[in-house]
XYZ file of C-alpha atoms in Angstrom:
566
model
C 70.700 91.103 154.724
C 67.490 90.198 152.945
C 68.515 92.468 150.096
C 71.839 90.666 149.773
C 70.103 87.258 149.780
C 67.683 88.416 147.035
C 70.618 89.686 144.983
C 72.446 86.373 145.371
C 69.315 84.446 144.369
C 68.920 86.619 141.272
C 72.604 86.158 140.399
C 72.315 82.427 140.889
C 69.260 82.304 138.619
C 71.101 84.272 135.955
C 74.062 81.885 136.186
C 71.788 78.858 135.846
C 70.164 80.452 132.794
C 73.622 81.118 131.337
C 74.724 77.517 131.905
C 71.545 76.080 130.448
C 71.659 78.447 127.482
C 75.294 77.698 126.746
C 74.618 73.986 127.052
C 71.765 74.240 124.561
C 73.988 76.053 122.116
C 76.436 73.148 121.965
C 73.860 70.832 120.381
C 73.068 72.809 117.213
C 76.769 73.597 116.688
C 77.604 69.882 116.674
C 74.740 69.095 114.291
C 75.822 71.876 111.909
C 79.287 70.338 111.649
C 77.807 67.088 110.332
C 75.194 67.956 107.688
C 72.896 65.189 106.464
C 74.176 63.148 103.507
C 73.150 63.873 99.956
C 73.305 60.298 98.626
C 72.461 56.717 99.519
C 73.739 53.586 97.776
C 70.818 51.811 96.081
C 72.798 49.557 93.736
C 71.559 46.275 95.184
C 68.044 47.572 95.808
C 67.730 48.459 92.122
C 69.142 45.065 91.020
C 72.134 46.453 89.079
C 74.776 43.734 89.250
C 77.876 44.636 87.235
C 81.527 44.108 88.118
C 83.952 45.690 85.675
C 86.517 43.386 84.044
C 89.731 45.227 83.067
C 91.445 42.067 81.863
C 93.947 39.785 83.571
C 96.414 41.114 86.103
C 99.392 39.233 84.701
C 102.366 41.503 85.348
C 102.304 43.150 81.900
C 100.665 46.349 83.175
C 98.712 46.777 79.957
C 98.063 50.528 79.975
C 94.386 50.559 78.842
C 93.543 48.692 82.054
C 94.482 51.695 84.177
C 92.278 54.098 82.214
C 89.049 52.294 83.000
C 85.689 52.350 81.242
C 82.685 54.644 81.218
C 78.916 54.200 81.018
C 75.720 55.739 79.671
C 72.383 56.776 81.136
C 69.842 56.956 78.300
C 66.259 56.039 77.473
C 66.800 53.435 74.763
C 63.126 52.413 74.530
C 61.551 55.890 74.796
C 59.381 54.996 77.796
C 60.379 58.086 79.794
C 62.725 56.228 82.180
C 66.514 56.162 82.034
C 68.255 52.885 81.264
C 71.899 51.939 81.877
C 74.706 50.708 79.613
C 77.977 49.494 81.169
C 81.105 48.308 79.361
C 84.149 46.129 80.076
C 87.803 46.613 79.098
C 89.000 43.000 79.057
C 89.530 42.631 75.311
C 87.651 41.021 72.414
C 88.506 37.470 73.495
C 87.119 37.923 76.988
C 83.999 36.176 78.265
C 82.960 39.447 79.930
C 80.431 41.162 77.686
C 78.986 44.636 77.982
C 75.632 44.907 79.756
C 72.399 46.741 79.029
C 69.957 47.276 81.919
C 66.361 48.320 81.263
C 64.478 50.214 83.952
C 61.256 48.484 84.951
C 57.970 50.125 86.078
C 58.942 49.639 89.738
C 62.272 51.463 89.265
C 64.397 48.319 89.426
C 66.564 47.273 86.492
C 66.452 44.159 84.356
C 69.456 42.805 82.464
C 68.362 42.756 78.801
C 71.863 42.380 77.353
C 71.418 38.985 75.695
C 70.529 39.455 72.053
C 70.573 43.249 72.258
C 73.637 43.554 70.015
C 75.347 45.658 72.656
C 76.514 42.554 74.539
C 79.988 42.321 73.026
C 83.480 42.102 74.490
C 86.330 44.499 73.826
C 88.828 46.994 75.203
C 85.913 49.392 75.694
C 86.502 52.918 76.946
C 83.863 55.607 76.330
C 80.175 55.670 75.413
C 78.256 58.365 73.498
C 74.535 58.464 72.768
C 72.874 60.229 69.834
C 70.312 59.589 67.115
C 72.500 59.608 64.006
C 69.764 58.793 61.465
C 66.956 60.924 62.971
C 64.547 58.015 63.306
C 63.547 58.792 66.899
C 65.694 56.059 68.493
C 68.963 56.856 70.327
C 72.021 55.124 68.861
C 75.244 54.097 70.629
C 78.930 54.614 69.874
C 81.554 52.802 71.976
C 85.195 53.901 71.785
C 87.913 51.269 72.203
C 91.626 50.775 72.342
C 92.536 50.194 68.676
C 88.990 50.595 67.455
C 85.412 51.625 68.096
C 81.883 50.549 67.173
C 78.646 52.245 66.143
C 75.267 50.627 66.828
C 71.958 51.750 65.327
C 68.923 51.348 67.545
C 66.415 49.195 65.654
C 63.753 49.279 68.372
C 62.500 46.523 70.614
C 65.759 46.488 72.544
C 67.808 45.495 69.481
C 70.918 47.302 68.220
C 72.694 46.649 64.932
C 76.399 47.313 64.430
C 77.171 49.412 61.363
C 80.532 48.161 60.170
C 80.609 50.421 57.096
C 79.900 53.585 59.071
C 82.869 55.558 57.724
C 84.493 55.691 61.163
C 88.073 54.398 61.255
C 91.669 55.350 62.099
C 91.158 55.130 65.859
C 94.501 54.499 67.551
C 93.121 54.503 71.064
C 89.684 56.057 71.296
C 88.795 57.533 74.695
C 86.230 60.339 75.131
C 83.617 60.670 72.417
C 80.814 63.149 71.750
C 78.035 63.880 69.298
C 77.580 67.451 68.053
C 76.137 69.198 65.017
C 79.193 71.239 64.108
C 77.871 72.386 60.704
C 74.289 72.966 61.975
C 72.687 70.917 59.184
C 70.430 68.887 61.509
C 72.514 65.688 61.461
C 74.635 64.714 64.457
C 78.359 64.590 63.744
C 80.927 62.788 65.890
C 84.233 63.705 67.498
C 86.438 60.924 68.885
C 89.345 61.801 71.156
C 92.421 59.596 70.827
C 95.052 59.081 73.519
C 98.521 57.808 72.506
C 100.167 55.436 70.046
C 100.809 52.744 72.640
C 103.641 50.224 72.456
C 102.314 47.565 74.868
C 105.762 45.943 75.173
C 107.370 49.083 76.583
C 108.354 48.416 80.246
C 107.405 51.155 82.695
C 108.003 51.591 86.414
C 106.486 53.656 89.222
C 107.556 57.338 89.291
C 109.615 56.534 92.404
C 111.289 53.596 90.701
C 109.558 51.010 92.851
C 109.000 48.301 90.267
C 106.727 47.760 87.287
C 103.671 49.976 86.906
C 101.410 51.469 84.248
C 103.067 53.809 81.761
C 102.958 57.588 81.687
C 101.618 58.993 78.380
C 104.868 60.885 77.784
C 106.452 57.558 76.833
C 104.456 57.508 73.578
C 103.482 59.778 70.703
C 100.184 61.616 71.182
C 97.299 60.990 68.788
C 94.923 63.430 67.115
C 91.232 63.718 67.832
C 89.143 62.818 64.789
C 86.049 64.532 63.428
C 83.375 62.743 61.401
C 80.628 64.506 59.464
C 77.207 62.874 59.283
C 76.165 62.436 55.652
C 72.481 62.109 56.514
C 69.966 59.907 54.714
C 69.178 59.449 51.021
C 65.740 60.023 49.496
C 64.723 56.486 50.494
C 65.591 57.094 54.139
C 68.752 54.982 54.097
C 71.432 56.382 56.370
C 74.660 57.140 54.471
C 77.122 57.015 57.365
C 79.961 59.381 58.287
C 82.833 60.912 56.352
C 86.199 61.703 57.942
C 86.767 65.476 57.973
C 89.655 65.524 60.454
C 92.327 66.833 58.095
C 90.060 69.351 56.385
C 88.823 70.666 59.742
C 92.395 71.125 60.998
C 92.281 68.777 64.008
C 95.014 66.510 62.641
C 97.569 69.327 62.724
C 97.857 69.388 66.519
C 97.753 65.926 68.159
C 97.498 65.458 71.906
C 97.015 62.662 74.463
C 93.297 63.334 74.849
C 91.132 61.911 77.628
C 88.256 64.383 78.009
C 86.008 66.195 75.563
C 83.445 68.984 75.804
C 81.503 70.142 72.733
C 79.680 73.388 73.544
C 79.709 77.003 72.380
C 82.773 78.522 74.052
C 82.776 81.992 72.452
C 79.068 82.799 72.321
C 78.593 82.822 68.537
C 76.000 80.025 68.570
C 78.249 77.400 66.951
C 79.617 74.384 68.876
C 83.339 74.318 69.592
C 85.484 71.353 70.710
C 87.495 71.339 73.934
C 89.926 68.434 74.455
C 91.509 67.756 77.850
C 95.024 66.437 77.196
C 96.908 64.314 79.705
C 100.114 66.124 80.809
C 100.014 68.347 77.717
C 98.309 71.691 76.972
C 94.567 71.456 76.478
C 93.110 72.156 73.044
C 90.180 74.437 72.269
C 89.048 74.126 68.680
C 86.970 77.179 67.743
C 84.388 76.597 65.015
C 85.019 78.819 61.982
C 81.490 78.095 60.634
C 82.869 76.734 57.365
C 83.762 73.182 58.377
C 87.154 74.257 59.727
C 88.401 74.869 63.276
C 91.201 76.964 64.770
C 93.025 75.845 67.915
C 92.880 78.766 70.414
C 93.378 77.294 73.893
C 96.423 79.448 74.698
C 94.833 82.568 73.250
C 91.696 82.071 75.359
C 93.535 81.178 78.578
C 92.455 77.558 78.944
C 95.574 75.601 77.902
C 97.573 75.766 81.171
C 97.268 76.335 84.904
C 98.078 79.680 86.562
C 101.810 78.878 86.544
C 101.818 78.115 82.821
C 102.135 74.364 83.351
C 100.357 71.561 81.528
C 98.643 69.291 84.044
C 97.293 65.756 83.786
C 93.893 66.740 82.372
C 91.205 64.046 82.430
C 87.479 64.592 83.094
C 85.488 67.694 82.133
C 82.432 69.590 83.409
C 80.664 72.734 82.186
C 78.356 75.053 84.105
C 77.534 78.512 85.458
C 78.645 78.251 89.097
C 78.077 81.864 90.220
C 74.927 82.983 88.326
C 77.064 85.258 86.146
C 75.428 84.070 82.942
C 78.762 82.640 81.792
C 79.748 79.006 82.191
C 83.132 77.794 83.385
C 85.169 74.675 82.657
C 86.306 72.240 85.322
C 89.001 69.629 84.577
C 90.245 66.906 86.925
C 93.967 66.321 87.596
C 96.355 64.025 89.480
C 96.488 63.872 93.290
C 99.751 65.830 93.391
C 98.132 68.652 91.410
C 95.134 70.885 92.016
C 92.105 70.449 89.778
C 91.574 73.188 87.186
C 88.648 75.604 87.169
C 88.606 78.123 84.329
C 86.051 80.895 84.808
C 84.836 82.798 81.773
C 84.918 86.591 81.722
C 84.508 88.243 79.350
C 82.697 85.773 77.094
C 85.126 83.514 75.292
C 88.070 84.295 77.617
C 89.025 82.124 80.569
C 91.089 82.465 83.731
C 92.129 79.627 86.046
C 90.321 80.234 89.358
C 90.440 77.048 91.438
C 91.944 78.808 94.450
C 89.391 81.626 94.641
C 86.617 79.038 94.268
C 87.840 77.157 97.350
C 88.916 74.071 95.433
C 92.447 74.106 96.847
C 91.109 73.969 100.426
C 89.919 70.388 100.442
C 89.873 67.466 102.849
C 92.079 65.294 100.688
C 93.513 65.288 97.180
C 92.713 62.504 94.760
C 93.390 61.646 91.141
C 90.102 62.725 89.602
C 88.470 61.289 86.510
C 84.680 61.477 86.222
C 83.185 64.781 87.352
C 79.979 66.791 87.117
C 78.484 70.162 88.001
C 74.961 69.631 89.350
C 72.587 71.237 91.827
C 72.241 68.197 94.070
C 70.320 69.939 96.881
C 68.188 72.138 94.567
C 69.240 75.367 96.280
C 69.861 77.152 92.971
C 73.660 76.704 92.835
C 75.669 74.081 90.963
C 77.624 71.740 93.231
C 80.542 69.524 92.189
C 81.214 65.783 92.339
C 84.508 64.033 91.526
C 85.334 60.320 91.484
C 88.940 59.335 92.165
C 91.474 56.574 91.671
C 95.249 56.614 91.205
C 97.079 55.693 87.993
C 100.438 55.077 89.702
C 101.223 53.250 92.937
C 102.733 55.407 95.654
C 103.775 52.519 97.888
C 104.574 48.842 97.843
C 102.151 46.474 96.080
C 99.319 45.201 98.270
C 97.641 41.810 98.352
C 94.975 43.051 95.967
C 96.305 44.633 92.784
C 93.687 47.374 92.441
C 93.627 48.259 96.149
C 96.996 49.926 95.619
C 95.285 52.476 93.350
C 92.146 53.130 95.408
C 91.175 56.599 96.649
C 88.033 58.153 98.085
C 85.637 60.223 95.988
C 84.700 63.833 96.740
C 81.695 66.169 96.698
C 81.616 69.946 97.173
C 78.732 72.273 98.056
C 78.431 75.652 96.309
C 77.596 78.659 98.506
C 75.761 80.324 95.609
C 78.621 82.672 94.737
C 80.838 80.042 93.118
C 82.818 79.158 96.258
C 82.880 75.476 97.172
C 83.024 73.703 100.521
C 84.219 70.090 100.844
C 81.383 67.992 102.308
C 82.863 64.601 101.420
C 83.060 63.457 105.047
C 79.292 63.770 105.439
C 78.657 61.669 102.307
C 79.943 58.180 103.126
C 77.860 56.434 100.459
C 79.809 58.212 97.714
C 83.038 59.163 99.471
C 83.535 56.835 102.426
C 85.215 53.834 100.813
C 88.319 54.037 98.576
C 87.809 52.857 94.992
C 89.526 53.039 91.616
C 86.747 55.117 90.069
C 86.730 56.351 86.497
C 83.271 57.039 85.057
C 80.638 59.312 86.616
C 77.286 59.561 84.814
C 74.587 61.966 85.962
C 70.813 61.629 85.657
C 67.437 61.607 87.403
C 66.736 57.887 87.502
C 63.363 58.068 89.262
C 62.166 61.421 87.838
C 61.792 62.971 91.295
C 63.816 66.123 90.596
C 67.008 64.852 92.213
C 70.109 64.112 90.157
C 71.450 60.631 90.863
C 74.929 59.251 90.142
C 76.280 56.170 88.382
C 79.928 55.420 89.232
C 82.159 52.938 87.404
C 85.310 51.463 88.956
C 88.211 49.428 87.589
C 87.850 45.811 88.624
C 84.950 46.705 90.935
C 81.202 47.100 91.019
C 79.304 49.839 89.255
C 77.327 51.749 91.901
C 74.153 53.821 91.852
C 73.935 56.681 94.346
C 70.414 58.001 94.828
C 69.990 61.680 95.618
C 68.251 62.166 98.983
C 68.886 65.931 99.253
C 66.764 67.191 96.361
C 63.567 67.743 98.396
C 65.191 70.720 100.112
C 64.341 72.984 97.164
C 62.163 73.383 94.077
C 63.333 72.281 90.642
C 62.633 72.027 86.936
C 63.936 69.535 84.358
C 63.706 70.486 80.687
C 63.921 68.224 77.659
C 64.529 70.168 74.440
C 63.048 68.086 71.625
C 62.985 68.751 67.885
C 59.938 66.998 66.327
C 61.245 67.473 62.791
C 64.443 65.621 63.666
C 62.647 63.236 66.079
C 65.386 63.603 68.700
C 66.883 65.586 71.571
C 68.348 68.863 70.360
C 71.981 68.292 71.315
C 73.666 71.686 71.519
C 70.518 73.620 72.432
C 70.984 76.302 75.099
C 68.229 76.650 77.700
C 67.607 79.724 79.861
C 65.116 79.675 82.718
C 63.774 82.762 84.534
C 62.502 82.080 88.055
C 61.988 84.908 90.517
C 64.998 87.202 90.528
C 67.316 84.524 89.124
C 68.119 83.529 85.566
C 69.574 80.072 85.007
C 71.066 78.517 81.913
C 72.272 75.135 80.731
C 73.127 73.244 77.571
C 71.933 69.961 76.087
C 75.218 68.037 75.947
C 75.221 64.577 77.559
C 78.881 63.871 76.687
C 80.701 65.304 79.688
C 82.614 63.887 82.683
C 84.989 61.061 81.679
C 84.039 58.412 79.078
C 80.346 58.833 79.994
C 77.022 60.017 78.629
C 74.600 61.799 80.982
C 70.823 62.148 81.044
C 70.209 64.514 78.077
C 67.625 66.561 79.998
C 68.785 69.818 81.598
C 68.092 70.138 85.334
C 67.650 73.400 87.248
C 67.491 73.749 91.039
C 65.285 76.698 92.005
C 65.742 76.922 95.759
C 62.764 78.513 97.529
C 61.208 79.796 94.274
C 58.120 77.721 93.439
C 57.287 79.248 90.057
C 58.973 79.590 86.672
C 58.418 82.858 84.824
C 59.610 81.686 81.440
C 61.880 79.439 79.384
C 63.980 80.441 76.401
C 65.607 77.909 74.084
C 68.271 78.721 71.541
C 68.112 75.784 69.155
C 71.290 74.394 67.532
C 70.650 76.263 64.273
C 70.608 79.599 66.123
C 66.857 80.279 66.200
C 65.370 81.170 69.588
C 61.923 80.458 71.042
C 60.317 81.298 74.373
C 57.958 78.987 76.268
C 55.591 79.393 79.175
C 56.005 76.996 82.087
C 52.992 75.639 84.011
C 54.984 75.528 87.256
C 57.998 74.225 89.117
C 58.748 70.704 90.382
C 58.094 68.935 87.108
C 59.734 67.280 84.112
C 58.899 69.436 81.113
C 59.374 68.817 77.394
C 59.600 71.826 75.086
C 59.310 71.198 71.383
C 60.769 73.258 68.606
C 58.137 75.138 66.634
C 55.653 75.282 69.503
C 57.061 78.300 71.292
C 57.101 82.020 70.570
C 59.839 82.960 68.129
C 62.181 85.675 69.328
C 62.113 88.859 67.262
């Protein structure tokens, strides 16, 4: 009997242990389902007060309103801290002027727009940053509906518009990018145009539910335009741009362009031009190294989706998502389509791979515009952010005009092998509230190794999302600077060796949608706390290697101060 009682006591103890153990297991499982957020909204804390003005809501459904406006993160005063430029789309007669915010020593921002020269009104769309006269000060180009403006940075927070810059013929300028397509040391300019709009043309919702903004198929597409920088004369006077669109071949194939990406697509060391076209095949202009380009998007597999259809292509992002050494292209689409991800293999050839990357298994589908690949949690793998907002109403009009177009944003975590997981629900600061977002600019605002976000919305506030996930891993940020040209080496390719991994990136701030990013290249290193070496392929094709004093730092490498590759 005693033996039976001892057995029952032992069994009871085992059962209690089982119950307690199983109960303990429930806690960690629940926590794992709700990972900590990656971002916090610090807009008010940093004193950035900007509400976008798209113009009056007067029943005309003026199409440029629905396309929104972008922004720029750039260091206009060369003090080592990023500043902010935000633009309106209310027209030249509006009282709403564009705003320039200077970052102060405490990290907050001060409105220094008045008297800067950048405080003008217009139907402003995109912003590009580049030093066109190689004087060491970043200049600003703003694309517009029926126009565009170039401003030279004169120092002291003052910008001067160059009205005889040689830039004209813009029908409806959208995305814009600087590049050195002829590798002569002077930054050239490509301006994407959308459509030849007839603003009196009456359009309705796709379901026929009343007036709405027009679809681009109602109008003739426009050609992207290419402008060659003429450099400076012997007295240092900048000579402006010359239009090389027809000679280069871009005028031969127009398209309703919204996104642009100027990087080396085929690995020959020369920058090419990718244009994301809205509801038409994308264009990939391959640089022939003689001032001319050949359109090869179909040949290289990047014109259509897997079914051979042209989607509504808007924002663009470029990055190596699976440590293959080859970058891929991501393009945002409408909410009734899947976003496009074209992986590169072999070099210069692309295959649409959104499904295998997990980007068709998402919490919700939005109409994406601004987008970026970035290692937000510094684990060594590029993650993905998308900001959303509809262009057509899907229901009856609401009390607030723009509320009818609002959608939630999205963010996806990369597992390290190029497969993404939707973590939008755990990021309420970025993804919790519907908005009509358009621009997404990326940069490390406080130089702490975490990439922060600037989001623009139509008729709403611009928001700053601070990265609070970056401390989970080590990192390195590299600025590639050319002392002879006195500027960032746009187009330079950077390769970082750290432990068993090899990372690479490109200096090209003009990505996303209508935006200009921080020109520095950021690398998340995960658990690796050292950097074995850095290699930079400069825009003219020469390559140098540099030693790195360690991880977790902002590093500047200068051309001519490294070890030349043999």
